Amino acid sequence: MTTQLSVNVNKIAVLRNSRGGALPDVVAAARCCLQAGANGITVHPRPDARHIRADDVYALAPLCAEFGVEFNIEGNPFAPPRSGYPGLLALCAEVRPAQVTLVPDSDGQLTSDHGFSFESDLDALAAHIAAFKALGARVSVFANVGNPRVARAKDLGADRIELYTGPYAEAFSKGGAERQVALTAAAETAILAQSAGLGINAGHDLDQANLPAFLKSVPDVLEVSIGHALISEALYDGLETTVKNYLSAIKKAAC
Ligand SMILES: CC(=O)[C@@H](O)[C@H](O)COP(=O)(O)O
Ligand SMILES: NCC(=O)COP(=O)(O)O
């Protein structure tokens, strides 16, 4: 089993939207990543359209089909439609992505900073999961490392959880004992979820420095979705080189 790399292209859209035009082109950037060997594309179309918009979703779906790779769409299933945002379910009904990753984000957040607690709104979450599965999508649910209730995601109908790796990335940067504690916690949460029959994805603030240690410590990570660091690093090294660097890091970690 090789961990799949799904490149999140949110940040291409941030740069594009900053001038209100069409450059940089999100589809062209995604094509470059796929030509370099990326295993999939991830987007997080937020209701406030701060970066990826509905038209980007509609444009990226055929590209992923052309390359025969997975399209992963992230979002909050509880976020209602609004002008310019048809809602996560409507977007997914239109493009039928391979995977939907449910994330409990709100507009007020700078970025994703927590997973589902699996303590409340369980019936509602289960209904949302069922709706996305009815579209033929695999459903992954964003979850915090250290949450003892992650196995409930399976009871709710989810196929995978995505470990929120933001705290790990912060601990990694501090090194020493904090790094090892974070790695151990991630591995324990993954094993807890896997014992319930859930697959493991991971994402947020992963980069070329912290990814190898994570993959060596956490067993059987099926997919990492990486955006901010990868796109940032590509500003220096180019998308093709950067994607290949991540693929090489994943391959080395498996040895
Ligand atoms: C769920 C997660 O951690 C990321 O996939 C998220 O897409 C980051 O969102 P921004 O790119 O808007 O920071
Ligand atoms: N699910 C994580 C993701 O898609 C990208 O997160 P980041 O690498 O932009 O922090």
Short mmCIF file of C-alpha atoms and ligand atoms in Angstrom, two decimals:
data_model
loop_
_atom_site.label_atom_id
_atom_site.label_comp_id
_atom_site.label_asym_id
_atom_site.label_seq_id
_atom_site.Cartn_x
_atom_site.Cartn_y
_atom_site.Cartn_z
CA MET A 1 0.00 0.00 0.00
CA THR A 2 1.49 3.32 -1.09
CA THR A 3 0.17 6.49 0.51
CA GLN A 4 -1.59 8.53 -2.18
CA LEU A 5 -0.73 12.21 -2.63
CA SER A 6 -3.73 14.45 -3.26
CA VAL A 7 -2.67 18.02 -4.05
CA ASN A 8 -4.94 20.70 -2.61
CA VAL A 9 -5.09 23.62 -5.05
CA ASN A 10 -6.92 26.09 -2.80
CA LYS A 11 -3.93 28.40 -2.74
CA ILE A 12 -3.74 28.71 -6.49
CA ALA A 13 -7.25 30.15 -6.29
CA VAL A 14 -6.20 32.52 -3.48
CA LEU A 15 -3.58 34.06 -5.78
CA ARG A 16 -5.97 34.15 -8.73
CA ASN A 17 -8.77 35.79 -6.76
CA SER A 18 -6.39 38.42 -5.38
CA ARG A 19 -6.43 40.22 -8.75
CA GLY A 20 -9.93 39.21 -9.86
CA GLY A 21 -8.82 37.68 -13.14
CA ALA A 22 -8.10 34.18 -14.44
CA LEU A 23 -4.39 33.86 -13.58
CA PRO A 24 -2.97 31.66 -12.21
CA ASP A 25 -5.22 29.06 -13.79
CA VAL A 26 -6.34 26.47 -11.23
CA VAL A 27 -6.94 23.78 -13.85
CA ALA A 28 -3.56 24.36 -15.51
CA ALA A 29 -1.85 24.11 -12.11
CA ALA A 30 -3.73 20.94 -11.26
CA ARG A 31 -2.82 19.47 -14.65
CA CYS A 32 0.84 20.20 -13.95
CA CYS A 33 0.59 18.39 -10.59
CA LEU A 34 -1.07 15.37 -12.20
CA GLN A 35 1.47 15.26 -15.01
CA ALA A 36 4.16 15.20 -12.30
CA GLY A 37 2.53 12.11 -10.80
CA ALA A 38 0.15 13.39 -8.13
CA ASN A 39 -2.46 10.76 -7.33
CA GLY A 40 -5.37 13.16 -6.98
CA ILE A 41 -6.64 16.70 -6.53
CA THR A 42 -8.30 18.14 -3.43
CA VAL A 43 -10.32 21.32 -3.13
CA HIS A 44 -12.15 22.97 -0.28
CA PRO A 45 -14.83 25.23 -1.79
CA ARG A 46 -15.80 27.38 1.19
CA PRO A 47 -19.18 29.18 1.36
CA ASP A 48 -17.43 32.56 1.39
CA ALA A 49 -15.65 31.66 -1.89
CA ARG A 50 -12.37 32.96 -0.48
CA HIS A 51 -10.53 30.70 -2.93
CA ILE A 52 -11.99 27.66 -4.72
CA ARG A 53 -15.36 28.48 -6.23
CA ALA A 54 -18.10 26.30 -7.68
CA ASP A 55 -16.87 26.91 -11.23
CA ASP A 56 -13.43 25.61 -10.23
CA VAL A 57 -15.05 22.42 -8.96
CA TYR A 58 -16.94 21.97 -12.24
CA ALA A 59 -13.73 22.60 -14.22
CA LEU A 60 -11.49 20.27 -12.18
CA ALA A 61 -13.78 17.26 -12.27
CA PRO A 62 -13.22 16.46 -15.96
CA LEU A 63 -9.47 16.96 -15.52
CA CYS A 64 -9.38 14.31 -12.79
CA ALA A 65 -11.46 12.03 -15.02
CA GLU A 66 -9.04 12.63 -17.90
CA PHE A 67 -6.13 11.50 -15.73
CA GLY A 68 -8.08 8.70 -14.06
CA VAL A 69 -7.33 10.08 -10.60
CA GLU A 70 -9.47 10.84 -7.55
CA PHE A 71 -11.15 14.15 -6.97
CA ASN A 72 -11.55 14.92 -3.27
CA ILE A 73 -13.94 17.68 -2.28
CA GLU A 74 -13.89 19.00 1.27
CA GLY A 75 -16.50 20.99 3.07
CA ASN A 76 -18.91 21.43 5.94
CA PRO A 77 -22.09 19.48 5.20
CA PHE A 78 -24.00 21.67 7.66
CA ALA A 79 -23.16 24.90 5.79
CA PRO A 80 -26.28 26.10 3.95
CA PRO A 81 -26.22 27.21 0.31
CA ARG A 82 -25.80 30.90 -0.36
CA SER A 83 -25.18 33.14 -3.35
CA GLY A 84 -22.30 31.61 -5.29
CA TYR A 85 -22.21 28.50 -3.09
CA PRO A 86 -24.72 25.78 -4.01
CA GLY A 87 -23.85 23.72 -0.95
CA LEU A 88 -21.50 20.76 -0.61
CA LEU A 89 -24.13 18.17 -1.49
CA ALA A 90 -25.24 20.00 -4.63
CA LEU A 91 -21.62 20.42 -5.76
CA CYS A 92 -20.95 16.73 -5.22
CA ALA A 93 -24.20 15.71 -6.90
CA GLU A 94 -23.05 17.65 -9.96
CA VAL A 95 -19.50 16.31 -10.24
CA ARG A 96 -19.70 13.00 -8.34
CA PRO A 97 -16.22 13.10 -6.73
CA ALA A 98 -14.47 9.88 -5.70
CA GLN A 99 -14.21 11.16 -2.13
CA VAL A 100 -15.91 13.77 0.03
CA THR A 101 -14.12 14.93 3.16
CA LEU A 102 -16.43 16.44 5.78
CA VAL A 103 -14.86 19.26 7.78
CA PRO A 104 -16.70 21.24 10.52
CA ASP A 105 -15.38 24.64 9.41
CA SER A 106 -17.14 27.96 9.70
CA ASP A 107 -16.63 31.23 7.81
CA GLY A 108 -14.98 32.84 10.79
CA GLN A 109 -12.03 30.44 10.71
CA LEU A 110 -8.77 31.45 8.99
CA THR A 111 -8.38 27.80 8.05
CA SER A 112 -9.44 24.34 9.17
CA ASP A 113 -8.45 24.01 12.82
CA HIS A 114 -10.45 21.11 14.27
CA GLY A 115 -12.22 17.93 13.43
CA PHE A 116 -15.65 16.61 14.38
CA SER A 117 -16.00 15.73 18.07
CA PHE A 118 -18.36 12.77 17.49
CA GLU A 119 -20.20 13.87 20.62
CA SER A 120 -23.20 15.74 19.22
CA ASP A 121 -25.32 16.06 16.08
CA LEU A 122 -24.53 12.41 15.40
CA ASP A 123 -27.86 11.62 13.74
CA ALA A 124 -27.54 14.67 11.51
CA LEU A 125 -23.94 13.81 10.61
CA ALA A 126 -24.97 10.24 9.83
CA ALA A 127 -27.68 11.55 7.51
CA HIS A 128 -25.19 13.78 5.71
CA ILE A 129 -22.75 10.88 5.34
CA ALA A 130 -25.52 8.72 3.89
CA ALA A 131 -26.42 11.43 1.38
CA PHE A 132 -22.85 11.66 0.07
CA LYS A 133 -22.51 7.89 -0.05
CA ALA A 134 -25.74 7.77 -2.05
CA LEU A 135 -23.85 9.81 -4.67
CA GLY A 136 -21.29 7.04 -4.86
CA ALA A 137 -18.60 8.90 -2.94
CA ARG A 138 -16.25 7.51 -0.36
CA VAL A 139 -16.77 9.61 2.79
CA SER A 140 -13.91 10.73 5.01
CA VAL A 141 -14.52 12.73 8.18
CA PHE A 142 -12.03 15.24 9.59
CA ALA A 143 -11.00 14.18 13.10
CA ASN A 144 -8.67 15.37 15.81
CA VAL A 145 -5.68 13.29 16.85
CA GLY A 146 -6.36 12.08 20.39
CA ASN A 147 -10.15 11.94 20.04
CA PRO A 148 -11.14 8.70 21.83
CA ARG A 149 -14.45 8.63 19.95
CA VAL A 150 -13.09 8.36 16.39
CA ALA A 151 -14.50 4.85 15.99
CA ARG A 152 -17.97 6.41 16.05
CA ALA A 153 -17.27 7.65 12.51
CA LYS A 154 -17.68 4.07 11.38
CA ASP A 155 -21.03 3.76 13.15
CA LEU A 156 -22.12 6.93 11.33
CA GLY A 157 -21.31 5.37 7.96
CA ALA A 158 -17.96 6.93 7.19
CA ASP A 159 -15.34 5.00 5.25
CA ARG A 160 -12.32 6.91 6.52
CA ILE A 161 -11.24 9.59 8.91
CA GLU A 162 -8.78 12.30 7.99
CA LEU A 163 -6.41 12.96 10.86
CA TYR A 164 -6.07 16.72 11.42
CA THR A 165 -2.29 17.08 11.39
CA GLY A 166 -2.01 20.78 12.24
CA PRO A 167 -1.00 20.15 15.89
CA TYR A 168 1.46 17.48 14.76
CA ALA A 169 3.09 19.92 12.35
CA GLU A 170 3.45 22.46 15.16
CA ALA A 171 4.91 19.85 17.50
CA PHE A 172 7.28 18.66 14.79
CA SER A 173 8.66 22.15 14.39
CA LYS A 174 9.44 22.21 18.13
CA GLY A 175 11.33 18.91 17.89
CA GLY A 176 12.34 16.76 20.80
CA ALA A 177 9.84 15.14 23.11
CA GLU A 178 6.88 17.14 21.76
CA ARG A 179 7.49 15.72 18.31
CA GLN A 180 7.52 12.14 19.56
CA VAL A 181 4.46 12.66 21.74
CA ALA A 182 2.54 13.98 18.73
CA LEU A 183 3.65 11.08 16.55
CA THR A 184 2.64 8.54 19.19
CA ALA A 185 -0.77 10.19 19.61
CA ALA A 186 -1.35 10.15 15.85
CA ALA A 187 -0.42 6.49 15.60
CA GLU A 188 -2.68 5.57 18.52
CA THR A 189 -5.65 7.43 17.04
CA ALA A 190 -5.05 5.83 13.65
CA ILE A 191 -4.92 2.34 15.16
CA LEU A 192 -8.10 3.02 17.14
CA ALA A 193 -9.88 4.07 13.96
CA GLN A 194 -8.46 1.21 11.91
CA SER A 195 -9.60 -1.31 14.51
CA ALA A 196 -13.13 -0.05 13.86
CA GLY A 197 -12.72 -0.63 10.15
CA LEU A 198 -11.93 2.93 9.11
CA GLY A 199 -9.26 3.89 6.62
CA ILE A 200 -6.83 6.69 7.49
CA ASN A 201 -6.24 9.88 5.54
CA ALA A 202 -4.22 12.79 6.91
CA GLY A 203 -3.85 16.46 6.20
CA HIS A 204 -3.19 20.07 7.24
CA ASP A 205 0.20 21.76 7.45
CA LEU A 206 2.01 18.69 6.22
CA ASP A 207 5.22 19.54 4.36
CA GLN A 208 8.40 17.95 3.02
CA ALA A 209 10.07 18.20 6.43
CA ASN A 210 7.36 16.69 8.64
CA LEU A 211 5.74 14.20 6.26
CA PRO A 212 8.34 11.39 6.36
CA ALA A 213 8.32 11.03 10.15
CA PHE A 214 4.52 11.03 10.15
CA LEU A 215 4.28 8.27 7.56
CA LYS A 216 6.93 6.19 9.30
CA SER A 217 5.09 6.44 12.63
CA VAL A 218 1.43 6.24 11.62
CA PRO A 219 0.52 2.88 10.06
CA ASP A 220 -1.20 2.51 6.71
CA VAL A 221 -2.00 6.12 5.85
CA LEU A 222 -4.00 5.75 2.64
CA GLU A 223 -3.89 9.39 1.49
CA VAL A 224 -2.30 12.66 2.43
CA SER A 225 -3.85 15.85 1.08
CA ILE A 226 -1.32 18.66 0.98
CA GLY A 227 -1.79 22.19 -0.26
CA HIS A 228 -0.44 25.21 1.56
CA ALA A 229 3.18 24.04 1.96
CA LEU A 230 3.34 22.32 -1.42
CA ILE A 231 2.08 25.34 -3.35
CA SER A 232 4.32 27.62 -1.31
CA GLU A 233 7.38 25.47 -1.99
CA ALA A 234 6.44 25.36 -5.66
CA LEU A 235 6.87 29.13 -5.81
CA TYR A 236 10.60 28.45 -5.35
CA ASP A 237 11.05 25.08 -7.06
CA GLY A 238 8.14 24.77 -9.49
CA LEU A 239 5.10 22.52 -9.30
CA GLU A 240 6.60 19.57 -11.15
CA THR A 241 9.73 19.41 -9.00
CA THR A 242 7.81 19.96 -5.79
CA VAL A 243 5.21 17.28 -6.50
CA LYS A 244 8.00 14.84 -7.39
CA ASN A 245 9.77 15.75 -4.15
CA TYR A 246 6.65 14.81 -2.17
CA LEU A 247 6.20 11.57 -4.08
CA SER A 248 9.83 10.72 -3.40
CA ALA A 249 9.42 11.50 0.30
CA ILE A 250 6.36 9.23 0.45
CA LYS A 251 8.24 6.43 -1.31
CA LYS A 252 11.26 6.74 0.97
CA ALA A 253 9.06 6.71 4.07
CA ALA A 254 7.65 3.38 2.98
CA CYS A 255 11.08 1.74 2.88
C1 LIG B 1 -9.26 20.42 5.86
C2 LIG B 1 -7.93 21.04 5.77
O1 LIG B 1 -7.15 21.01 6.69
C3 LIG B 1 -7.55 21.66 4.53
O2 LIG B 1 -7.85 20.80 3.53
C4 LIG B 1 -8.28 22.91 4.18
O3 LIG B 1 -8.65 22.86 2.84
C5 LIG B 1 -7.41 24.10 4.32
O4 LIG B 1 -8.22 25.18 3.99
P1 LIG B 1 -7.55 26.52 3.45
O5 LIG B 1 -6.79 26.16 2.20
O6 LIG B 1 -8.75 27.40 3.20
O7 LIG B 1 -6.65 26.99 4.54
N1 LIG B 2 -7.05 18.12 4.06
C1 LIG B 2 -5.81 18.87 4.09
C2 LIG B 2 -5.62 19.58 2.79
O1 LIG B 2 -6.32 19.32 1.83
C3 LIG B 2 -4.56 20.59 2.66
O2 LIG B 2 -4.21 21.18 3.88
P1 LIG B 2 -2.94 22.17 3.82
O3 LIG B 2 -1.80 21.36 3.31
O4 LIG B 2 -3.30 23.29 2.88
O5 LIG B 2 -2.74 22.63 5.25
#
